[in-house]
Coordinates of C-alpha atoms and ligand atoms in Angstrom, one line a residue:
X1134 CA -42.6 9.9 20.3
X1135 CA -42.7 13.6 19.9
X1136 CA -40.8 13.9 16.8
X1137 CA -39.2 17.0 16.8
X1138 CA -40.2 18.9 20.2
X1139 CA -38.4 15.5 21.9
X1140 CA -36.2 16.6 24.4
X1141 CA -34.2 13.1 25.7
X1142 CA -31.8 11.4 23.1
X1143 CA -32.8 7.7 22.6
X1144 CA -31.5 6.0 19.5
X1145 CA -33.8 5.2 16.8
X1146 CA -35.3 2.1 15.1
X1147 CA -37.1 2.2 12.1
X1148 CA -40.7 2.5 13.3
X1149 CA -39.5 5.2 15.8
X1150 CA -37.8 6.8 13.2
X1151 CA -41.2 7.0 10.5
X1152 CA -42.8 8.7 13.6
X1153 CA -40.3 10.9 14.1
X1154 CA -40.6 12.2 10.8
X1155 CA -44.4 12.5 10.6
X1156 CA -44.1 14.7 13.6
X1157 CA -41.2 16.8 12.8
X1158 CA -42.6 20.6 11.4
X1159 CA -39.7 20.7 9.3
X1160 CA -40.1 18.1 7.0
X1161 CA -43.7 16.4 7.5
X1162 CA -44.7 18.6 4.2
X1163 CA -42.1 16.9 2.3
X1164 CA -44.8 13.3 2.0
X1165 CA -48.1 13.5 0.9
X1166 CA -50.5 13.3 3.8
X1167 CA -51.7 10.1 3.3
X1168 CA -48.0 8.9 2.3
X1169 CA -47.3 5.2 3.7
X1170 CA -43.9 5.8 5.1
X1171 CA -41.3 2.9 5.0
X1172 CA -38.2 3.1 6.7
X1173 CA -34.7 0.9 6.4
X1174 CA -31.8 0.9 8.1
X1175 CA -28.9 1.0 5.9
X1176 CA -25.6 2.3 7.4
X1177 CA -22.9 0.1 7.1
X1178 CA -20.6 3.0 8.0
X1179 CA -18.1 2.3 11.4
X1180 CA -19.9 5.3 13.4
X1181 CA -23.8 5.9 12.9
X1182 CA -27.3 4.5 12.2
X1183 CA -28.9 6.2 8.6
X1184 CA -32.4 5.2 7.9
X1185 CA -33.9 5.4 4.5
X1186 CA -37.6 6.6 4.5
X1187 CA -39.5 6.7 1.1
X1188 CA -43.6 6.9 0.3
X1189 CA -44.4 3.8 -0.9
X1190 CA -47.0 5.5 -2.9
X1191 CA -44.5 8.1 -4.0
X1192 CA -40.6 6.9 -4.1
X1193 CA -40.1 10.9 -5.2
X1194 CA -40.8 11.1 -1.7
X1195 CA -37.8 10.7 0.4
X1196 CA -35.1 11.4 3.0
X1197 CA -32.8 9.9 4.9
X1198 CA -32.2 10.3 9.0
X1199 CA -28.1 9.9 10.2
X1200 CA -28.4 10.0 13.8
X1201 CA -25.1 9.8 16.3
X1202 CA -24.9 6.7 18.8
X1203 CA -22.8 7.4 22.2
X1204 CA -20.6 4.8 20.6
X1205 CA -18.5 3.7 18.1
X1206 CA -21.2 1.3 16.1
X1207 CA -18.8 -0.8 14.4
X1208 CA -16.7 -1.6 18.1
X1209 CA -20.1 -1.5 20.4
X1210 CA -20.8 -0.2 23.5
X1211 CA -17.2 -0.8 25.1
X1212 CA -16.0 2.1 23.0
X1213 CA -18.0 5.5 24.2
X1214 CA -18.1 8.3 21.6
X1215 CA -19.2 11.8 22.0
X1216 CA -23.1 12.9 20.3
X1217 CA -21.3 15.9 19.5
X1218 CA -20.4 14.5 15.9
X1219 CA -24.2 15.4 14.6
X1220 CA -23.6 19.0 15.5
X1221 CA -20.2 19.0 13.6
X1222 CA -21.3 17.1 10.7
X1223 CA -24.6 19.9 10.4
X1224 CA -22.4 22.6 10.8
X1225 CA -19.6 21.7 8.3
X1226 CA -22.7 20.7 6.3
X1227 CA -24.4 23.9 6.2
X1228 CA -21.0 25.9 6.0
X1229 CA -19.8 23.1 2.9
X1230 CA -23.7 23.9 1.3
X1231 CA -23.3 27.7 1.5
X1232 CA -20.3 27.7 -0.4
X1233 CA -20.7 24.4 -3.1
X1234 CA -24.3 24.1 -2.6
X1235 CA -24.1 21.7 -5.7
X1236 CA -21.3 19.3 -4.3
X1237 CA -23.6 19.0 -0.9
X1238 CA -26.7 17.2 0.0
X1239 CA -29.4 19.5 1.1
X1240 CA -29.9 19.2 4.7
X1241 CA -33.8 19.7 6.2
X1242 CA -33.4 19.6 9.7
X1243 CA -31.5 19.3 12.6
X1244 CA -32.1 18.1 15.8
X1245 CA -30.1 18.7 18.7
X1246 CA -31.4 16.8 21.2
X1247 CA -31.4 13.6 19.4
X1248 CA -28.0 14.5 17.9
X1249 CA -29.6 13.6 14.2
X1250 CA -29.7 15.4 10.8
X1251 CA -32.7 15.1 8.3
X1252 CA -31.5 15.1 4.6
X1253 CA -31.4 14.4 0.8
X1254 CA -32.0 11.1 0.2
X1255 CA -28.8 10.9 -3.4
X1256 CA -30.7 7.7 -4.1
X1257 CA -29.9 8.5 -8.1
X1258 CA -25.5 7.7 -6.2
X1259 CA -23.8 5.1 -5.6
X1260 CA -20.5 5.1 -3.1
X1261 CA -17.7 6.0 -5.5
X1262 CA -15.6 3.1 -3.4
X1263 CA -17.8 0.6 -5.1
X1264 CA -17.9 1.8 -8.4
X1265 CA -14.2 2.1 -8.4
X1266 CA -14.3 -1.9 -7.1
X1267 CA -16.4 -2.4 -10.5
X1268 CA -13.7 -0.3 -12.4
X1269 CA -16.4 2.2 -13.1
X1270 CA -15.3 5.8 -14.7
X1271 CA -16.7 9.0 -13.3
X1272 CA -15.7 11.6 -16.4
X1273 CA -16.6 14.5 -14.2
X1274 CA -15.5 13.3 -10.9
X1275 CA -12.2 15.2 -11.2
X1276 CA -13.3 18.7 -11.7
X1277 CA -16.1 18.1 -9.1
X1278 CA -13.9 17.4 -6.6
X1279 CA -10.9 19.9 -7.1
X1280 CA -13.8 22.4 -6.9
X1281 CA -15.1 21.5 -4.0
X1282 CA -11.6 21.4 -2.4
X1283 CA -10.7 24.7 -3.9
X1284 CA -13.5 26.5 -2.7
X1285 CA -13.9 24.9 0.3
X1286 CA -10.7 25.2 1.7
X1287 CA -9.9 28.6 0.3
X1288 CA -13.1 30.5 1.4
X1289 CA -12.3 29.0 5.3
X1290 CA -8.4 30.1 5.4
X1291 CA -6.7 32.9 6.3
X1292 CA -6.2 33.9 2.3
X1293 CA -9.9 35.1 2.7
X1294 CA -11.4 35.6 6.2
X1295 CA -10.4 38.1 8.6
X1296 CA -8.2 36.5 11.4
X1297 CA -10.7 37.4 13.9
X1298 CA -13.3 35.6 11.7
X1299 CA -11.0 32.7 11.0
X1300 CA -10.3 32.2 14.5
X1301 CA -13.7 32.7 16.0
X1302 CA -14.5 29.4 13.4
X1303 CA -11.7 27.4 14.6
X1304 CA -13.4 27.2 17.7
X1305 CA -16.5 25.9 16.4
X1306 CA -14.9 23.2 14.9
X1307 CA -12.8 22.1 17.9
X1308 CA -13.9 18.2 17.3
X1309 CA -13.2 15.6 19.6
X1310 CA -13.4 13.1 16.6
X1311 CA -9.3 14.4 15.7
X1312 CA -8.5 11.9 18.2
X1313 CA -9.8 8.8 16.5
X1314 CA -7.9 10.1 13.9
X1315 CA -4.6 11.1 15.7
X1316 CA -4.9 7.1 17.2
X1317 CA -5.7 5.4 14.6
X1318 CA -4.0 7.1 11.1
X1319 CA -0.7 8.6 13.0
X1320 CA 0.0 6.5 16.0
X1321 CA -1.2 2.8 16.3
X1322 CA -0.2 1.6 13.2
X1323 CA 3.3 1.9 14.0
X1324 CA 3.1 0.1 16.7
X1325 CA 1.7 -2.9 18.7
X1326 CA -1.6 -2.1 19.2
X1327 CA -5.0 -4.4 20.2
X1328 CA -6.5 -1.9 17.9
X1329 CA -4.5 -2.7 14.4
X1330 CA -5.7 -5.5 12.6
X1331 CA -3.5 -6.8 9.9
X1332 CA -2.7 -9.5 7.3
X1333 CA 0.1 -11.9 9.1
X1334 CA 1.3 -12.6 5.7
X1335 CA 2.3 -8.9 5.7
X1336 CA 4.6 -9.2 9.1
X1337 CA 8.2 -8.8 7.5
X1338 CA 7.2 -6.0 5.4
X1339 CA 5.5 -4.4 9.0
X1340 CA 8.6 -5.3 10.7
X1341 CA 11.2 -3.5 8.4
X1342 CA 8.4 -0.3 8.5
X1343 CA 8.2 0.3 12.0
X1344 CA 12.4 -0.1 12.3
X1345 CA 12.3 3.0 9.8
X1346 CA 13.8 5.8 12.2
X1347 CA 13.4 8.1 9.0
X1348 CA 9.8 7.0 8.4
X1349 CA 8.5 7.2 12.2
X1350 CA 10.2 10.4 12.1
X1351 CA 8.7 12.3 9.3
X1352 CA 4.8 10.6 10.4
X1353 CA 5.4 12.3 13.1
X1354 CA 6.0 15.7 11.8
X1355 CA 2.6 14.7 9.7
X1356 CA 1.2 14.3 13.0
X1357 CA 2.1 17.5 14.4
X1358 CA 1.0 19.0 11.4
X1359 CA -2.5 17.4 12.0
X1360 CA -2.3 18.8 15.4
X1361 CA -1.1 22.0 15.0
X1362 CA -1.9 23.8 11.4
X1363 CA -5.4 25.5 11.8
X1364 CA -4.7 26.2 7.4
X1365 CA -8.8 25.7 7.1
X1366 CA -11.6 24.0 7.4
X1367 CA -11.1 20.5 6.5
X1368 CA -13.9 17.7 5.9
X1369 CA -11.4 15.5 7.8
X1370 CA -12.4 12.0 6.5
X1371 CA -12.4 12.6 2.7
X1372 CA -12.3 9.1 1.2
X1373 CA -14.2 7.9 -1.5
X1374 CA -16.3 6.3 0.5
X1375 CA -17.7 9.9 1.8
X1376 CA -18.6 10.3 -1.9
X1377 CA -21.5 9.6 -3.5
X1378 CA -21.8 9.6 -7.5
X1379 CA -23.3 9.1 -11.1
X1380 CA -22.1 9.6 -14.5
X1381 CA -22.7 13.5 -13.9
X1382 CA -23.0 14.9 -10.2
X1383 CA -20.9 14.1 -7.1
X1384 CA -21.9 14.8 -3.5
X1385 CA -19.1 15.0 -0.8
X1386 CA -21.1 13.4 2.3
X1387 CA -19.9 12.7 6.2
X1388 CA -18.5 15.2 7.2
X1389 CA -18.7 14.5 11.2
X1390 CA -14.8 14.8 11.4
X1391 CA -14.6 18.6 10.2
X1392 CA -11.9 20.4 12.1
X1393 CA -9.5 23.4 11.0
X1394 CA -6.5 21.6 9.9
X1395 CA -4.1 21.5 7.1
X1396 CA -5.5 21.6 3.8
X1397 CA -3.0 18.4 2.2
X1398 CA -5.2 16.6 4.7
X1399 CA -8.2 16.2 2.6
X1400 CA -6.6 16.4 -0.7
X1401 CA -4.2 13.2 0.7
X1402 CA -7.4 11.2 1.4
X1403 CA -8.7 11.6 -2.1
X1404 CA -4.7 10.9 -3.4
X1405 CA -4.8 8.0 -1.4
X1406 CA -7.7 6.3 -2.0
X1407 CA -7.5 6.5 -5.5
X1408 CA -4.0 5.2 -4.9
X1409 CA -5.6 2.4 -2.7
X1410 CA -8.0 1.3 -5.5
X1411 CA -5.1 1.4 -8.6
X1412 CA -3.0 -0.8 -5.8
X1413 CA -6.4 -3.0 -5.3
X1414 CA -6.8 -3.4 -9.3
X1415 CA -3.0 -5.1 -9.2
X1416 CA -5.2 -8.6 -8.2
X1417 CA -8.4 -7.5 -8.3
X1418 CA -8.1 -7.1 -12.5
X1419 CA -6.5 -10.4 -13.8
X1420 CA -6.8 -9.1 -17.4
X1421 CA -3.7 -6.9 -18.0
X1422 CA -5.3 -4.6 -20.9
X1423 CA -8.3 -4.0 -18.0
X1424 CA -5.8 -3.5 -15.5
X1425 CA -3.7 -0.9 -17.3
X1426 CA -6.6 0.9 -18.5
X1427 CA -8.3 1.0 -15.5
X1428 CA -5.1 2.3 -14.1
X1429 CA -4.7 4.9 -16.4
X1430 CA -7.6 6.3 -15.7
X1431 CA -7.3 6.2 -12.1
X1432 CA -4.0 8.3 -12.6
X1433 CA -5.4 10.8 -14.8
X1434 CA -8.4 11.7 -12.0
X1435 CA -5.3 11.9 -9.5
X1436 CA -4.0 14.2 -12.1
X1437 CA -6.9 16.4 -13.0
X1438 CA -8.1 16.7 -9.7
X1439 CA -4.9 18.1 -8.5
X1440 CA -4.6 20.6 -11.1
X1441 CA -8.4 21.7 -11.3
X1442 CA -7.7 21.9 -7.6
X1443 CA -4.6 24.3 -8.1
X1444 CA -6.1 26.3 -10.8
X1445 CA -9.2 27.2 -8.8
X1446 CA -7.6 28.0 -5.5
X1447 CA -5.1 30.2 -7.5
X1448 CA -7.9 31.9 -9.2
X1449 CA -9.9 32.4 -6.3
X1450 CA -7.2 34.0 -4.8
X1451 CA -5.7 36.3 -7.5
X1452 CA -9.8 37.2 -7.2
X1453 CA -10.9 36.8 -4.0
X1454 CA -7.8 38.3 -2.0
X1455 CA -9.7 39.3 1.5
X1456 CA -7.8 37.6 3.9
X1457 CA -5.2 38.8 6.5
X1458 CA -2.5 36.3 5.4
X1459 CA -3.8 36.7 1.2
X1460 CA -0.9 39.2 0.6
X1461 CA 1.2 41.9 2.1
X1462 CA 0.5 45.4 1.3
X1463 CA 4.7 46.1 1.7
X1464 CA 4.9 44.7 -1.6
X1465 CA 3.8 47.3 -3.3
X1466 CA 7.3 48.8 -3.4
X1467 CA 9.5 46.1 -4.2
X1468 CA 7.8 43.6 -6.7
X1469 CA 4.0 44.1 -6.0
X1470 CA 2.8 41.3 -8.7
X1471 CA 5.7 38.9 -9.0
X1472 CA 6.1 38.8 -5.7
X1473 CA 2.1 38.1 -5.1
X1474 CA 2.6 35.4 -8.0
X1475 CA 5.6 33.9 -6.0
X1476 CA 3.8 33.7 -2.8
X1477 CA 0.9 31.8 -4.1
X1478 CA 3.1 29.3 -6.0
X1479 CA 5.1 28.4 -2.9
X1480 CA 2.0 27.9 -0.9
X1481 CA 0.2 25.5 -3.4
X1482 CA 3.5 23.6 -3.9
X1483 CA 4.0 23.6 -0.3
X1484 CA 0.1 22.0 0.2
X1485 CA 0.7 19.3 -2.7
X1486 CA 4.1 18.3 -0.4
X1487 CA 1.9 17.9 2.2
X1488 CA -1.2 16.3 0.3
X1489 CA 1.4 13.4 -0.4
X1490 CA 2.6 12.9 3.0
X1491 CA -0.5 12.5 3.9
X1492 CA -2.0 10.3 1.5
X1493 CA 0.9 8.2 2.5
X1494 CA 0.3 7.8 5.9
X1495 CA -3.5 7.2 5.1
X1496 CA -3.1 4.2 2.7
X1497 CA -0.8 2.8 5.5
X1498 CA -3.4 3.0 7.9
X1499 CA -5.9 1.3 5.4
X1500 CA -4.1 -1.4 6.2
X1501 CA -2.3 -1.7 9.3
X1502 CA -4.9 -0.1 11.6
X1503 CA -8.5 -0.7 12.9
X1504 CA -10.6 0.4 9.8
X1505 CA -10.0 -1.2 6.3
X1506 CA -10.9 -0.3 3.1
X1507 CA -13.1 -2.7 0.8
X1508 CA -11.0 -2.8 -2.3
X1509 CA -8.6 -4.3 -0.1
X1510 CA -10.5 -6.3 2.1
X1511 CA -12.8 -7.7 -0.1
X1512 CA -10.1 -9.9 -2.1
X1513 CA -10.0 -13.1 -0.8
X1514 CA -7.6 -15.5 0.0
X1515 CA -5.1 -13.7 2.1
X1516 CA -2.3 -14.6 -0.1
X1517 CA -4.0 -12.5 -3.3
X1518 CA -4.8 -9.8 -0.9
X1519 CA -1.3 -9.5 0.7
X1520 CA 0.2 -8.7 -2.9
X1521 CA -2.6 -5.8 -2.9
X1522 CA -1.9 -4.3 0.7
X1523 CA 1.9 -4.3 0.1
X1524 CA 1.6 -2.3 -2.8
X1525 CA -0.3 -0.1 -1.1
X1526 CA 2.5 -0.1 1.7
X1527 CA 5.0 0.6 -0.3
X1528 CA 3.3 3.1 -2.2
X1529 CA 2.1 4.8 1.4
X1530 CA 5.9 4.6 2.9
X1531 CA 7.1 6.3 -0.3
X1532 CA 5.1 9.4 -0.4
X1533 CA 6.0 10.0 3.0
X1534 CA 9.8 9.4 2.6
X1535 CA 9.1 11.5 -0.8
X1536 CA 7.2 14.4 -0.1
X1537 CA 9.6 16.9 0.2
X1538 CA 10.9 16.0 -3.5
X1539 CA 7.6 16.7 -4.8
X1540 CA 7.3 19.7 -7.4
X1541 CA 4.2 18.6 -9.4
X1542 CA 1.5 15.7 -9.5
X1543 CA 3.7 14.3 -12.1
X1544 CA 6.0 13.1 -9.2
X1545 CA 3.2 11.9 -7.2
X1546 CA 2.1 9.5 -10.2
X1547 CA 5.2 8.8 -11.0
X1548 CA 6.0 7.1 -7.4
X1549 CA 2.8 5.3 -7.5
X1550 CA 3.5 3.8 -11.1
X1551 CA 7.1 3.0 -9.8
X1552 CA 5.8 1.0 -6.5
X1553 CA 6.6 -2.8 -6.0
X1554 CA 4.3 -5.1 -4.0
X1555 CA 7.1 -6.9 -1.5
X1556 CA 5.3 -10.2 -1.0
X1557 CA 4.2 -12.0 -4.0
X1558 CA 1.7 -14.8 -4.3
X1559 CA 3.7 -18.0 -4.7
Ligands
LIG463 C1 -13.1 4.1 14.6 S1 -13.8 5.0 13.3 C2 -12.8 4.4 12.0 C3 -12.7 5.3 10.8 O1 -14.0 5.4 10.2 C4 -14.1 6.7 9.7 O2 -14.6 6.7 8.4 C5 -12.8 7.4 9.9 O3 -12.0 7.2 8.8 C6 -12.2 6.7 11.1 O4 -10.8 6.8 11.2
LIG464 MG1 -18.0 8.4 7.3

């Protein structure tokens, strides 16, 4: 093992990976030199391994290694999967670092041969999915998070780079990841596929879905939208698993499916996910005062974030107003500044329509397709867990169906609160 002057991939283990670090010029200085370096595996993830190393002498001492595997870890072997993912998740790491340096673990090093990252170990964070399971409430979570999606999406769009800037980026973040994603959030679930795994209990409510001309119809302009709308560099698998938090700072993490695609993309996978927890809380909270507070609160980060979200891009762009699609010089001579107000009112109205549609379509896949979420899945038996998942269907179906109607986040909590489960526990 040559730590970092290695030239041939090879995955890993946790003794390879301790001499990786001792030998790697980037980040030896970071342990003591007569640090005793441990090392665990820990990713539970569906894609990568991520070892923890630590000084035993020192636990101040720390980092943690995500390297790529030519395969899909959570499928095996039988489903290849490009490297390529470690040099997208650096790169939308770095790019995510220089502009929200505090919403971003620090990343030390990168390695391109043996598609891995070095980085911040957030061992003071927990996975905001599994404080949410707990019904633990993150006061700042909301303002964190619209932040980051304001100023992450804003400073990579046409509103503030040059087109030939904006363009030249695109490229670097064609990703071959979108196709997991086109697959499994867009396609399969609305169909017979090996790859969808569902409760059976759930069959007449998939039934009466996938016979939904309107429905298939509107995913599919999602879809194309996916495809097709280069708005700005998107973290592309935003869920609140990718988060990791405390009662004062949150990290956006995993960012291996970065792409340039529409902006409601990430802001629907937050929506929904926060959705998907309120819709897990329906049997995962038996006491109804618990349950309805819990709710609430759930609701008001859907709400905050949105607006902090809205307010920042706005201002960002009323300061910030550098790119070629920002405003229109023409202006000038018939309406200059309501006009300018006009334009950017449209567009965020027009991104929260599309922020709904797609939070739809990703609760739906939570849990018609391949990969689950653990609010969900954990609730045993099937029965109790079918009440949860329909919710979370119906809720999903109606925000696409609805998304045109949408004005404010008002309406989008308003169709959550007004969702039915179909089945019920007998
Ligand atoms: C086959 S990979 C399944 C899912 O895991 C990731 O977190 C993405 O959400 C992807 O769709
Ligand atoms: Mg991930």
């Amino acid at each position: 093992m040559k730590g970092c002057t290695m030239q041939d991939y090879a995955a890993l283990d946790a003794a390879a990976a301790v001499e990786y670090i001792k030998n790697c010029p980037a980040v030896k200085s970071m342990f003591s030199k007569d640090a005793e370096i441990t090392c665990r595996e820990v990713g539970d993830g569906n894609l990568n391994l991520v070892f923890i190393l630590e000084n035993a002498k020192d636990s101040g001492q720390t980092v943690v290694i995500k390297q790529a595997l030519p395969y899909l870890r959570c499928a095996g072997e039988s489903w290849p999967l490009t490297l390529d993912r470690a040099r997208m998740e650096n790169q939308a790491l770095v790019t995510e670092g220089s502009l929200c340096p505090e919403y971003v673990p620090k990343v030390y090093h990168y390695d391109p041969d043996m598609h891995l990252i070095v980085m911040e170990n957030l061992n003071r964070h927990i996975i905001m999915r599994k404080g949410l399971i707990k019904r633990v409430k993150y006061p700042n979570f909301p303002d964190h998070i619209g932040k980051f999606m304001a100023v992450t999406l804003f400073k990579t769009s046409d509103l503030y780079l040059s087109a030939g800037r904006k363009k030249a980026e695109v490229v670097k973040y064609i990703n071959d990841l979108c196709r997991i994603t086109e697959d499994l959030v867009f396609t399969n679930p609305y169909k017979d596929s090996p790859d969808n795994r569902y409760n059976s209990l759930l069959q007449p409510q998939v039934d009466r879905l996938r016979a939904n001309t309107d429905l298939k119809i509107q995913i599919a302009e999602l879809k194309q939208g996916f495809l097709s709308n280069t708005q700005a560099l998107v973290h592309g698998d935003l869920h609140t698993g990718s988060v990791m938090i405390n009662q004062t700072e949150t990290k956006v993490i995993d960012p291996e499916f970065a792409f340039y695609g529409p902006m409601g993309f990430d802001i629907g996978a937050m929506i929904a996910n926060l959705a998907l927890s309120y819709a897990s809380h329906e049997v995962r909270t038996e006491s109804a005062a618990e349950r309805e507070d819990y709710r609430k609160y759930l609701l008001d980060t859907i709400s905050r974030m949105w607006n902090v979200f809205a307010d920042e891009f706005d201002r960002l762009w009323k300061n910030e107003n550098n790119g070629d699609a920002a405003a229109c010089d023409y202006w000038e001579h018939n309406g200059g500044e309501p006009a300018f107000k006009q334009y950017r009112s449209r567009y965020i109205r027009q991104v929260l329509q599309d922020s709904t549609g797609y939070a739809g379509c990703k609760m739906m896949r939570r849990i018609l397709g391949l990969a689950h979420v653990e609010d969900i899945d954990g609730i045993e038996p099937p029965e109790r867990r079918a009440v949860a998942e329909s919710l979370a269907l119906e809720t999903g179906q109606r925000f696409v169906l609805n998304r045109r109607n949408v004005d404010t986040i008002q309406d989008v909590i308003d169709i959550i609160k007004s969702s039915k489960p179909c089945f019920r526990a007998s």
